[in-house]
mmCIF file of C-alpha atoms in Angstrom:
data_model
loop_
_atom_site.group_PDB
_atom_site.id
_atom_site.type_symbol
_atom_site.label_atom_id
_atom_site.label_comp_id
_atom_site.label_asym_id
_atom_site.label_seq_id
_atom_site.Cartn_x
_atom_site.Cartn_y
_atom_site.Cartn_z
ATOM 1 C CA UNK A 185 7.564 -42.089 -46.122
ATOM 2 C CA UNK A 186 4.432 -40.671 -47.538
ATOM 3 C CA UNK A 187 3.454 -37.425 -49.177
ATOM 4 C CA UNK A 188 2.026 -36.125 -45.804
ATOM 5 C CA UNK A 189 3.885 -34.231 -43.210
ATOM 6 C CA UNK A 190 4.229 -37.336 -40.923
ATOM 7 C CA UNK A 191 5.364 -40.783 -41.173
ATOM 8 C CA UNK A 192 2.494 -43.211 -41.209
ATOM 9 C CA UNK A 193 0.965 -44.771 -38.138
ATOM 10 C CA UNK A 194 0.995 -48.630 -38.080
ATOM 11 C CA UNK A 195 -2.010 -50.522 -36.858
ATOM 12 C CA UNK A 196 -1.476 -54.127 -36.143
ATOM 13 C CA UNK A 197 -4.216 -56.438 -37.341
ATOM 14 C CA UNK A 198 -4.861 -59.993 -36.684
ATOM 15 C CA UNK A 199 -7.714 -62.522 -36.267
ATOM 16 C CA UNK A 200 -10.081 -61.773 -33.496
ATOM 17 C CA UNK A 201 -9.002 -58.064 -33.465
ATOM 18 C CA UNK A 202 -11.257 -56.095 -31.129
ATOM 19 C CA UNK A 203 -12.864 -53.724 -33.583
ATOM 20 C CA UNK A 204 -14.117 -51.097 -31.063
ATOM 21 C CA UNK A 205 -10.806 -50.343 -29.199
ATOM 22 C CA UNK A 206 -8.963 -48.229 -31.958
ATOM 23 C CA UNK A 207 -11.602 -46.405 -33.993
ATOM 24 C CA UNK A 208 -11.436 -43.095 -32.145
ATOM 25 C CA UNK A 209 -7.738 -43.038 -32.299
ATOM 26 C CA UNK A 210 -7.303 -44.005 -35.935
ATOM 27 C CA UNK A 211 -10.130 -41.901 -37.209
ATOM 28 C CA UNK A 212 -8.706 -38.734 -35.698
ATOM 29 C CA UNK A 213 -5.116 -39.577 -36.596
ATOM 30 C CA UNK A 214 -6.202 -39.762 -40.220
ATOM 31 C CA UNK A 215 -7.960 -36.465 -39.946
ATOM 32 C CA UNK A 216 -5.025 -34.914 -38.287
ATOM 33 C CA UNK A 217 -2.771 -35.851 -41.305
ATOM 34 C CA UNK A 218 -1.493 -39.316 -40.400
ATOM 35 C CA UNK A 219 -1.790 -42.145 -42.937
ATOM 36 C CA UNK A 220 -2.848 -45.253 -41.094
ATOM 37 C CA UNK A 221 -1.314 -48.507 -42.509
ATOM 38 C CA UNK A 222 -2.316 -51.965 -41.412
ATOM 39 C CA UNK A 223 0.352 -54.565 -40.601
ATOM 40 C CA UNK A 224 -0.086 -58.279 -40.013
ATOM 41 C CA UNK A 225 2.059 -61.363 -39.799
ATOM 42 C CA UNK A 226 1.413 -62.011 -43.497
ATOM 43 C CA UNK A 227 0.400 -59.274 -46.032
ATOM 44 C CA UNK A 228 -1.149 -61.658 -48.543
ATOM 45 C CA UNK A 229 -3.862 -63.071 -46.175
ATOM 46 C CA UNK A 230 -6.825 -61.054 -44.959
ATOM 47 C CA UNK A 231 -7.536 -61.139 -41.197
ATOM 48 C CA UNK A 232 -11.070 -61.221 -39.616
ATOM 49 C CA UNK A 233 -12.001 -59.098 -36.617
ATOM 50 C CA UNK A 234 -14.212 -60.261 -33.684
ATOM 51 C CA UNK A 235 -16.918 -58.323 -35.470
ATOM 52 C CA UNK A 236 -16.485 -60.317 -38.616
ATOM 53 C CA UNK A 237 -14.870 -57.567 -40.724
ATOM 54 C CA UNK A 238 -12.245 -58.671 -43.151
ATOM 55 C CA UNK A 239 -9.044 -56.595 -43.401
ATOM 56 C CA UNK A 240 -6.620 -56.959 -46.096
ATOM 57 C CA UNK A 241 -3.212 -55.857 -44.531
ATOM 58 C CA UNK A 242 -0.955 -53.170 -46.128
ATOM 59 C CA UNK A 243 2.280 -54.877 -45.218
ATOM 60 C CA UNK A 244 3.793 -57.809 -43.367
ATOM 61 C CA UNK A 245 5.230 -57.345 -39.826
ATOM 62 C CA UNK A 246 8.714 -58.512 -40.873
ATOM 63 C CA UNK A 247 8.913 -55.515 -43.166
ATOM 64 C CA UNK A 248 8.069 -52.898 -40.710
ATOM 65 C CA UNK A 249 10.830 -50.705 -39.488
ATOM 66 C CA UNK A 250 10.565 -48.368 -36.486
ATOM 67 C CA UNK A 251 12.267 -45.584 -38.430
ATOM 68 C CA UNK A 252 9.510 -45.685 -41.031
ATOM 69 C CA UNK A 253 6.715 -45.135 -38.347
ATOM 70 C CA UNK A 254 5.281 -42.575 -36.123
ATOM 71 C CA UNK A 255 3.585 -45.122 -33.862
ATOM 72 C CA UNK A 256 2.746 -48.751 -33.481
ATOM 73 C CA UNK A 257 -0.725 -49.456 -32.272
ATOM 74 C CA UNK A 258 -1.554 -52.848 -30.900
ATOM 75 C CA UNK A 259 -5.279 -53.640 -30.114
ATOM 76 C CA UNK A 260 -6.788 -56.446 -28.009
ATOM 77 C CA UNK A 261 -7.701 -59.916 -29.539
ATOM 78 C CA UNK A 262 -8.615 -63.286 -28.100
ATOM 79 C CA UNK A 263 -5.374 -64.697 -29.629
ATOM 80 C CA UNK A 264 -3.362 -62.708 -27.154
ATOM 81 C CA UNK A 265 -4.527 -64.994 -24.293
ATOM 82 C CA UNK A 266 -5.021 -68.258 -26.128
ATOM 83 C CA UNK A 267 -1.946 -68.707 -28.352
ATOM 84 C CA UNK A 268 1.680 -67.447 -28.822
ATOM 85 C CA UNK A 269 0.818 -66.463 -32.318
ATOM 86 C CA UNK A 270 0.875 -62.650 -31.533
ATOM 87 C CA UNK A 271 4.243 -62.698 -29.776
ATOM 88 C CA UNK A 272 6.034 -61.199 -32.823
ATOM 89 C CA UNK A 273 4.061 -58.023 -32.385
ATOM 90 C CA UNK A 274 5.219 -57.741 -28.872
ATOM 91 C CA UNK A 275 8.839 -58.368 -30.049
ATOM 92 C CA UNK A 276 8.311 -55.589 -32.715
ATOM 93 C CA UNK A 277 7.037 -53.424 -29.952
ATOM 94 C CA UNK A 278 10.329 -53.810 -28.056
ATOM 95 C CA UNK A 279 12.273 -52.833 -31.317
ATOM 96 C CA UNK A 280 10.037 -49.681 -31.547
ATOM 97 C CA UNK A 281 10.539 -48.638 -27.921
ATOM 98 C CA UNK A 282 14.297 -49.371 -28.204
ATOM 99 C CA UNK A 283 14.431 -47.086 -31.370
ATOM 100 C CA UNK A 284 12.472 -44.316 -29.321
ATOM 101 C CA UNK A 285 9.274 -44.758 -31.477
ATOM 102 C CA UNK A 286 6.105 -44.910 -29.491
ATOM 103 C CA UNK A 287 3.830 -47.881 -29.007
ATOM 104 C CA UNK A 288 0.229 -47.842 -27.928
ATOM 105 C CA UNK A 289 -1.401 -51.061 -26.495
ATOM 106 C CA UNK A 290 -4.831 -51.669 -25.261
ATOM 107 C CA UNK A 291 -6.699 -54.629 -23.597
ATOM 108 C CA UNK A 292 -5.128 -57.959 -24.458
ATOM 109 C CA UNK A 293 -2.185 -56.378 -26.117
ATOM 110 C CA UNK A 294 -0.973 -55.151 -22.688
ATOM 111 C CA UNK A 295 -0.701 -58.850 -21.752
ATOM 112 C CA UNK A 296 1.412 -59.399 -24.688
ATOM 113 C CA UNK A 297 3.740 -56.677 -23.651
ATOM 114 C CA UNK A 298 3.783 -57.907 -20.108
ATOM 115 C CA UNK A 299 4.967 -61.308 -21.348
ATOM 116 C CA UNK A 300 7.609 -59.616 -23.363
ATOM 117 C CA UNK A 301 8.923 -57.805 -20.257
ATOM 118 C CA UNK A 302 7.965 -54.261 -21.599
ATOM 119 C CA UNK A 303 5.858 -53.436 -18.564
ATOM 120 C CA UNK A 304 8.311 -54.548 -15.877
ATOM 121 C CA UNK A 305 9.833 -50.988 -15.542
ATOM 122 C CA UNK A 306 7.340 -48.625 -16.892
ATOM 123 C CA UNK A 307 4.015 -47.188 -15.454
ATOM 124 C CA UNK A 308 1.079 -48.961 -17.178
ATOM 125 C CA UNK A 309 -2.537 -50.107 -16.841
ATOM 126 C CA UNK A 310 -4.659 -52.679 -18.226
ATOM 127 C CA UNK A 311 -8.098 -54.506 -17.613
ATOM 128 C CA UNK A 312 -7.170 -55.175 -14.010
ATOM 129 C CA UNK A 313 -3.984 -56.058 -12.008
ATOM 130 C CA UNK A 314 -4.966 -59.664 -11.714
ATOM 131 C CA UNK A 315 -5.138 -59.960 -15.614
ATOM 132 C CA UNK A 316 -1.551 -58.972 -16.042
ATOM 133 C CA UNK A 317 -0.385 -60.912 -12.830
ATOM 134 C CA UNK A 318 -1.441 -64.016 -14.686
ATOM 135 C CA UNK A 319 1.240 -63.421 -17.160
ATOM 136 C CA UNK A 320 3.836 -64.000 -14.603
ATOM 137 C CA UNK A 321 5.355 -60.480 -15.266
ATOM 138 C CA UNK A 322 7.451 -58.506 -12.765
ATOM 139 C CA UNK A 323 5.952 -55.115 -13.241
ATOM 140 C CA UNK A 324 2.992 -55.308 -10.732
ATOM 141 C CA UNK A 325 4.419 -52.324 -8.625
ATOM 142 C CA UNK A 326 4.329 -50.178 -11.673
ATOM 143 C CA UNK A 327 0.540 -50.731 -12.363
ATOM 144 C CA UNK A 328 -1.598 -47.692 -12.255
ATOM 145 C CA UNK A 329 -5.338 -47.772 -11.653
ATOM 146 C CA UNK A 330 -6.182 -45.150 -14.411
ATOM 147 C CA UNK A 331 -8.247 -45.085 -17.595
ATOM 148 C CA UNK A 332 -4.981 -44.880 -19.716
ATOM 149 C CA UNK A 333 -1.265 -44.295 -18.838
ATOM 150 C CA UNK A 334 1.736 -42.869 -20.910
ATOM 151 C CA UNK A 335 5.241 -43.575 -19.769
ATOM 152 C CA UNK A 336 8.556 -43.670 -21.792
ATOM 153 C CA UNK A 337 6.912 -43.708 -25.164
ATOM 154 C CA UNK A 338 4.377 -46.490 -24.211
ATOM 155 C CA UNK A 339 0.704 -45.872 -23.809
ATOM 156 C CA UNK A 340 -1.543 -48.544 -22.248
ATOM 157 C CA UNK A 341 -5.297 -48.774 -21.531
ATOM 158 C CA UNK A 342 -7.879 -51.290 -20.583
ATOM 159 C CA UNK A 343 -10.650 -52.643 -22.848
ATOM 160 C CA UNK A 344 -13.380 -50.301 -21.664
ATOM 161 C CA UNK A 345 -11.383 -47.165 -22.329
ATOM 162 C CA UNK A 346 -11.026 -46.573 -26.148
ATOM 163 C CA UNK A 347 -11.629 -42.874 -25.804
ATOM 164 C CA UNK A 348 -8.940 -42.443 -23.025
ATOM 165 C CA UNK A 349 -6.646 -44.562 -25.161
ATOM 166 C CA UNK A 350 -7.250 -42.248 -28.055
ATOM 167 C CA UNK A 351 -6.738 -39.144 -25.918
ATOM 168 C CA UNK A 352 -3.282 -40.374 -25.058
ATOM 169 C CA UNK A 353 -2.422 -41.287 -28.704
ATOM 170 C CA UNK A 354 -3.746 -38.095 -30.101
ATOM 171 C CA UNK A 355 -2.006 -35.981 -27.458
ATOM 172 C CA UNK A 356 1.280 -37.898 -27.814
ATOM 173 C CA UNK A 357 1.315 -37.197 -31.659
ATOM 174 C CA UNK A 358 0.172 -33.674 -31.351
ATOM 175 C CA UNK A 359 -3.185 -34.004 -33.067
ATOM 176 C CA UNK A 360 -4.897 -32.112 -30.235
ATOM 177 C CA UNK A 361 -3.010 -30.480 -27.328
ATOM 178 C CA UNK A 362 -3.976 -28.783 -24.170
ATOM 179 C CA UNK A 363 -7.493 -27.119 -24.106
ATOM 180 C CA UNK A 364 -8.341 -28.797 -27.473
ATOM 181 C CA UNK A 365 -7.427 -32.273 -26.111
ATOM 182 C CA UNK A 366 -9.425 -31.865 -23.056
ATOM 183 C CA UNK A 367 -12.406 -30.672 -24.988
ATOM 184 C CA UNK A 368 -12.120 -33.631 -27.439
ATOM 185 C CA UNK A 369 -12.081 -36.073 -24.517
ATOM 186 C CA UNK A 370 -15.016 -34.389 -22.873
ATOM 187 C CA UNK A 371 -17.046 -34.479 -26.045
ATOM 188 C CA UNK A 372 -16.456 -38.129 -26.881
ATOM 189 C CA UNK A 373 -16.184 -39.558 -23.357
ATOM 190 C CA UNK A 374 -18.771 -37.342 -21.535
ATOM 191 C CA UNK A 375 -20.979 -36.277 -24.302
ATOM 192 C CA UNK A 376 -20.327 -32.600 -23.102
ATOM 193 C CA UNK A 377 -21.851 -30.570 -25.901
ATOM 194 C CA UNK A 378 -20.076 -27.420 -24.604
ATOM 195 C CA UNK A 379 -16.815 -29.049 -25.662
ATOM 196 C CA UNK A 380 -18.065 -29.281 -29.203
ATOM 197 C CA UNK A 381 -18.245 -25.436 -29.199
ATOM 198 C CA UNK A 382 -14.653 -25.293 -28.100
ATOM 199 C CA UNK A 383 -13.485 -27.658 -30.921
ATOM 200 C CA UNK A 384 -15.570 -25.727 -33.547
ATOM 201 C CA UNK A 385 -14.112 -22.480 -32.405
ATOM 202 C CA UNK A 386 -10.707 -23.674 -32.932
ATOM 203 C CA UNK A 387 -11.367 -24.730 -36.400
ATOM 204 C CA UNK A 388 -12.894 -21.461 -37.584
#
């Protein structure tokens, strides 16, 4: 636990982490009162993102317990499709969902969850149906052609939808709701300046 009103949000980090996919979500979670902590396979070794940014993790995956977290975020990475190195994160996602703690996965992380069987019975989305079909998973009938999908505590999105992904995360954790959530999305996704006025008015 932290001194804030919420349990932390845990952001999985690993080499080839896709920098652009979680920035909207983590920035506004932090502004909304959530501490964002990074979790890696090993806490004592920095990881390097696709953009070359080095991240020193806060804790090791083995020490992460669902009961200590508000949400686990899994971002895309080349390693999801080239090795089995990230499979432990998908197994941790199963533990979170089994414990009733939400998980949010974008881009390649959705393939990792597909391989773990976590998309077999839940509505979900990703980059494209054929991308997940290549994993051999059994959830094709539950694929939804949408920017982001929430079902049973699991949020999924494709690599081109970081704002929609953030919308589902922020709405799910109550950072923004209703009209404010819609205004936030219109501002950052559609560059709708009238939405800014709605957000500013709510803060006054």
